[in-house]
């Protein structure tokens, strides 16, 4: 009997840190990459969407990743990464910009839900970035204000300007998040990874970490 108790305690001691910490960031990134590959190949698993998962999550959530994405209707993170409910904590706003409200959401998920990965996801044909590039910002002033400093190095007339601006914007947002006190502390403790992604709409593929 004593050995059984010792064995249970040993297993619990091994499992507990993993439960408290969530999965390592590299594991979360691998899950998103594999899910995106399934989306590209139309080999979707549609995981974690049934009644059992709903019951499991009814009193708690434990998402492994935070995705900061554009509101664009073609960029739904659970779909393009083939994830289910409770997997991804999503912050969505046109142009995937981050201000105080979005930052609070990210910090909540990182600190209290122990999500260990942040992906700032830009996408092909982003209307918010295009409007900012074109200086056509009268209807999206607050968003354009956030995008403008990120894309000031882009010549709007150059070939590939929109893609470059979109990637610069995602990288700018990732850098901003990474330098905030709460997030930078988690990064230095190796509890959190912040990276970027760029979604090609037609192929469905995500380019990572630019
Ligand atoms: Zn967009």
Tab-separated table of C-alpha atoms and ligand atoms in Angstrom:
chain	number	residue	atom	x	y	z
A	1	UNK	CA	0.000	0.000	0.000
A	2	UNK	CA	2.793	2.347	0.959
A	3	UNK	CA	4.492	1.861	-2.421
A	4	UNK	CA	1.271	2.709	-4.203
A	5	UNK	CA	0.963	5.963	-2.289
A	6	UNK	CA	4.577	6.836	-3.014
A	7	UNK	CA	4.035	6.088	-6.709
A	8	UNK	CA	0.932	8.290	-6.831
A	9	UNK	CA	2.768	11.137	-5.102
A	10	UNK	CA	5.701	10.775	-7.521
A	11	UNK	CA	3.412	10.902	-10.572
A	12	UNK	CA	1.518	13.881	-9.151
A	13	UNK	CA	4.793	15.689	-8.479
A	14	UNK	CA	5.793	15.191	-12.115
A	15	UNK	CA	2.406	16.122	-13.521
A	16	UNK	CA	1.685	19.094	-11.269
A	17	UNK	CA	4.273	21.525	-12.681
A	18	UNK	CA	3.080	20.716	-16.205
A	19	UNK	CA	-0.506	21.368	-15.159
A	20	UNK	CA	0.363	24.635	-13.423
A	21	UNK	CA	2.671	25.851	-16.167
A	22	UNK	CA	0.775	24.707	-19.237
A	23	UNK	CA	2.662	23.238	-22.184
A	24	UNK	CA	6.065	24.609	-23.264
A	25	UNK	CA	5.895	27.379	-25.902
A	26	UNK	CA	7.686	25.240	-28.501
A	27	UNK	CA	5.036	22.534	-28.117
A	28	UNK	CA	2.264	25.113	-28.594
A	29	UNK	CA	3.961	26.461	-31.715
A	30	UNK	CA	4.270	22.918	-33.080
A	31	UNK	CA	0.534	22.355	-32.515
A	32	UNK	CA	-0.361	25.527	-34.421
A	33	UNK	CA	2.035	24.690	-37.266
A	34	UNK	CA	0.644	21.165	-37.590
A	35	UNK	CA	-2.937	22.466	-37.436
A	36	UNK	CA	-2.189	24.993	-40.162
A	37	UNK	CA	-0.682	22.245	-42.325
A	38	UNK	CA	-3.922	20.286	-41.943
A	39	UNK	CA	-5.876	23.409	-42.975
A	40	UNK	CA	-3.673	23.880	-46.053
A	41	UNK	CA	-4.054	20.226	-47.081
A	42	UNK	CA	-7.799	20.080	-46.277
A	43	UNK	CA	-7.030	17.300	-43.818
A	44	UNK	CA	-8.850	18.842	-40.856
A	45	UNK	CA	-9.300	17.033	-37.565
A	46	UNK	CA	-11.727	19.540	-36.006
A	47	UNK	CA	-10.385	18.613	-32.541
A	48	UNK	CA	-11.909	19.446	-29.166
A	49	UNK	CA	-15.390	20.452	-30.313
A	50	UNK	CA	-17.661	17.813	-28.788
A	51	UNK	CA	-19.807	17.522	-25.660
A	52	UNK	CA	-16.979	15.909	-23.690
A	53	UNK	CA	-14.728	18.904	-24.337
A	54	UNK	CA	-17.523	21.331	-23.428
A	55	UNK	CA	-18.056	19.518	-20.129
A	56	UNK	CA	-14.333	19.457	-19.401
A	57	UNK	CA	-14.111	23.215	-19.936
A	58	UNK	CA	-17.362	24.297	-18.322
A	59	UNK	CA	-15.705	25.469	-15.103
A	60	UNK	CA	-12.184	26.300	-16.292
A	61	UNK	CA	-10.164	27.086	-19.382
A	62	UNK	CA	-6.542	26.408	-20.198
A	63	UNK	CA	-5.693	27.692	-23.679
A	64	UNK	CA	-2.131	26.936	-24.758
A	65	UNK	CA	-1.715	29.936	-27.066
A	66	UNK	CA	-2.784	33.542	-27.454
A	67	UNK	CA	-3.420	34.691	-31.016
A	68	UNK	CA	-3.621	38.394	-31.804
A	69	UNK	CA	-5.375	38.499	-35.156
A	70	UNK	CA	-7.179	40.888	-37.487
A	71	UNK	CA	-10.986	40.942	-37.367
A	72	UNK	CA	-11.017	40.065	-41.077
A	73	UNK	CA	-13.558	37.297	-41.681
A	74	UNK	CA	-10.980	35.175	-43.522
A	75	UNK	CA	-8.569	34.943	-40.594
A	76	UNK	CA	-10.456	32.952	-37.912
A	77	UNK	CA	-7.663	31.438	-35.772
A	78	UNK	CA	-9.491	28.276	-34.663
A	79	UNK	CA	-10.198	27.453	-38.304
A	80	UNK	CA	-6.826	28.230	-39.869
A	81	UNK	CA	-4.984	26.395	-37.063
A	82	UNK	CA	-7.537	23.533	-36.867
A	83	UNK	CA	-8.066	23.926	-33.123
A	84	UNK	CA	-11.142	23.534	-30.948
A	85	UNK	CA	-12.775	25.268	-28.030
A	86	UNK	CA	-10.495	26.058	-25.118
A	87	UNK	CA	-7.310	25.777	-27.214
A	88	UNK	CA	-6.628	29.335	-28.307
A	89	UNK	CA	-7.225	32.616	-26.494
A	90	UNK	CA	-8.004	35.027	-29.315
A	91	UNK	CA	-7.675	38.811	-29.319
A	92	UNK	CA	-9.091	40.219	-32.555
A	93	UNK	CA	-9.205	43.770	-33.810
A	94	UNK	CA	-8.836	45.210	-37.302
A	95	UNK	CA	-5.155	45.451	-38.204
A	96	UNK	CA	-4.178	43.194	-35.254
A	97	UNK	CA	-3.090	46.255	-33.313
A	98	UNK	CA	-2.571	46.255	-29.558
A	99	UNK	CA	-3.533	49.067	-27.199
A	100	UNK	CA	-4.270	48.983	-23.460
A	101	UNK	CA	-7.431	46.878	-23.747
A	102	UNK	CA	-5.820	44.245	-25.948
A	103	UNK	CA	-2.694	44.197	-23.765
A	104	UNK	CA	-4.792	43.547	-20.656
A	105	UNK	CA	-6.405	40.595	-22.441
A	106	UNK	CA	-3.026	39.170	-23.461
A	107	UNK	CA	-1.600	39.609	-19.966
A	108	UNK	CA	-4.634	37.933	-18.414
A	109	UNK	CA	-4.231	34.850	-20.579
A	110	UNK	CA	-0.467	34.686	-20.067
A	111	UNK	CA	-0.487	35.292	-16.311
A	112	UNK	CA	-3.655	33.583	-15.117
A	113	UNK	CA	-4.427	30.995	-17.793
A	114	UNK	CA	-0.725	30.149	-18.299
A	115	UNK	CA	-0.876	30.323	-22.084
A	116	UNK	CA	2.788	30.120	-23.062
A	117	UNK	CA	2.749	31.398	-26.653
A	118	UNK	CA	1.680	34.675	-28.278
A	119	UNK	CA	1.285	34.811	-32.061
A	120	UNK	CA	0.711	38.190	-33.697
A	121	UNK	CA	-0.925	37.214	-36.965
A	122	UNK	CA	-0.991	39.534	-39.972
A	123	UNK	CA	-2.582	38.473	-43.237
A	124	UNK	CA	-2.575	38.981	-46.988
A	125	UNK	CA	-4.833	41.774	-48.298
A	126	UNK	CA	-5.327	43.415	-44.909
A	127	UNK	CA	-7.748	46.293	-45.467
A	128	UNK	CA	-6.694	48.157	-42.321
A	129	UNK	CA	-3.019	48.144	-43.312
A	130	UNK	CA	-3.892	49.018	-46.928
A	131	UNK	CA	-6.036	51.984	-45.832
A	132	UNK	CA	-3.231	53.224	-43.596
A	133	UNK	CA	-0.697	52.856	-46.416
A	134	UNK	CA	-3.030	54.822	-48.702
A	135	UNK	CA	-3.606	57.456	-46.030
A	136	UNK	CA	-7.281	56.721	-46.388
A	137	UNK	CA	-7.900	56.591	-42.663
A	138	UNK	CA	-10.917	58.795	-41.959
A	139	UNK	CA	-13.063	55.862	-40.835
A	140	UNK	CA	-10.406	53.928	-38.916
A	141	UNK	CA	-8.489	56.719	-37.207
A	142	UNK	CA	-7.767	54.975	-33.891
A	143	UNK	CA	-6.532	51.847	-35.667
A	144	UNK	CA	-4.512	53.764	-38.262
A	145	UNK	CA	-2.811	55.686	-35.447
A	146	UNK	CA	-1.495	52.371	-34.164
A	147	UNK	CA	-0.405	51.110	-37.598
A	148	UNK	CA	1.283	54.310	-38.809
A	149	UNK	CA	4.459	54.130	-36.665
A	150	UNK	CA	4.877	50.452	-37.573
A	151	UNK	CA	4.915	51.029	-41.339
A	152	UNK	CA	6.716	54.325	-41.656
A	153	UNK	CA	9.639	52.594	-43.413
A	154	UNK	CA	7.429	51.352	-46.263
A	155	UNK	CA	7.115	53.152	-49.602
A	156	UNK	CA	3.404	52.766	-50.463
A	157	UNK	CA	4.202	52.746	-54.183
A	158	UNK	CA	6.859	50.042	-53.996
A	159	UNK	CA	6.130	46.522	-55.245
A	160	UNK	CA	4.987	44.315	-52.377
A	161	UNK	CA	4.354	47.330	-50.144
A	162	UNK	CA	1.235	45.884	-48.534
A	163	UNK	CA	2.899	42.590	-47.591
A	164	UNK	CA	5.943	44.382	-46.214
A	165	UNK	CA	3.770	46.832	-44.250
A	166	UNK	CA	1.623	44.004	-42.866
A	167	UNK	CA	4.702	42.090	-41.697
A	168	UNK	CA	6.293	45.248	-40.270
A	169	UNK	CA	3.062	45.906	-38.388
A	170	UNK	CA	2.908	42.384	-36.930
A	171	UNK	CA	6.575	42.569	-35.897
A	172	UNK	CA	6.046	46.033	-34.369
A	173	UNK	CA	3.117	44.721	-32.309
A	174	UNK	CA	5.100	41.652	-31.209
A	175	UNK	CA	8.022	43.882	-30.151
A	176	UNK	CA	5.666	46.197	-28.279
A	177	UNK	CA	4.062	43.319	-26.392
A	178	UNK	CA	7.457	41.763	-25.621
A	179	UNK	CA	8.754	44.963	-24.008
A	180	UNK	CA	5.841	45.501	-21.614
A	181	UNK	CA	6.769	44.727	-17.975
A	182	UNK	CA	4.502	41.719	-17.400
A	183	UNK	CA	5.255	40.019	-20.701
A	184	UNK	CA	8.999	40.730	-20.700
A	185	UNK	CA	9.253	39.150	-17.241
A	186	UNK	CA	7.477	36.002	-18.451
A	187	UNK	CA	9.781	35.877	-21.499
A	188	UNK	CA	12.899	36.210	-19.330
A	189	UNK	CA	11.609	33.373	-17.145
A	190	UNK	CA	11.165	31.276	-20.313
A	191	UNK	CA	7.449	30.907	-19.589
A	192	UNK	CA	6.341	32.716	-22.735
A	193	UNK	CA	7.335	33.018	-26.384
A	194	UNK	CA	6.122	35.858	-28.616
A	195	UNK	CA	6.273	35.342	-32.370
A	196	UNK	CA	4.732	36.539	-35.634
A	197	UNK	CA	2.758	34.926	-38.423
A	198	UNK	CA	1.520	35.969	-41.870
A	199	UNK	CA	-1.465	34.206	-43.428
A	200	UNK	CA	-1.602	33.698	-47.197
A	201	UNK	CA	-5.310	33.719	-47.938
A	202	UNK	CA	-5.500	31.487	-51.007
A	203	UNK	CA	-3.010	28.825	-49.910
A	204	UNK	CA	-4.099	29.082	-46.289
A	205	UNK	CA	-0.489	28.755	-45.166
A	206	UNK	CA	1.117	30.748	-42.391
A	207	UNK	CA	4.655	32.085	-42.687
A	208	UNK	CA	6.256	32.135	-39.240
A	209	UNK	CA	8.665	34.272	-37.289
A	210	UNK	CA	9.805	37.080	-39.603
B	1	LIG	ZN1	-6.803	42.692	-41.765
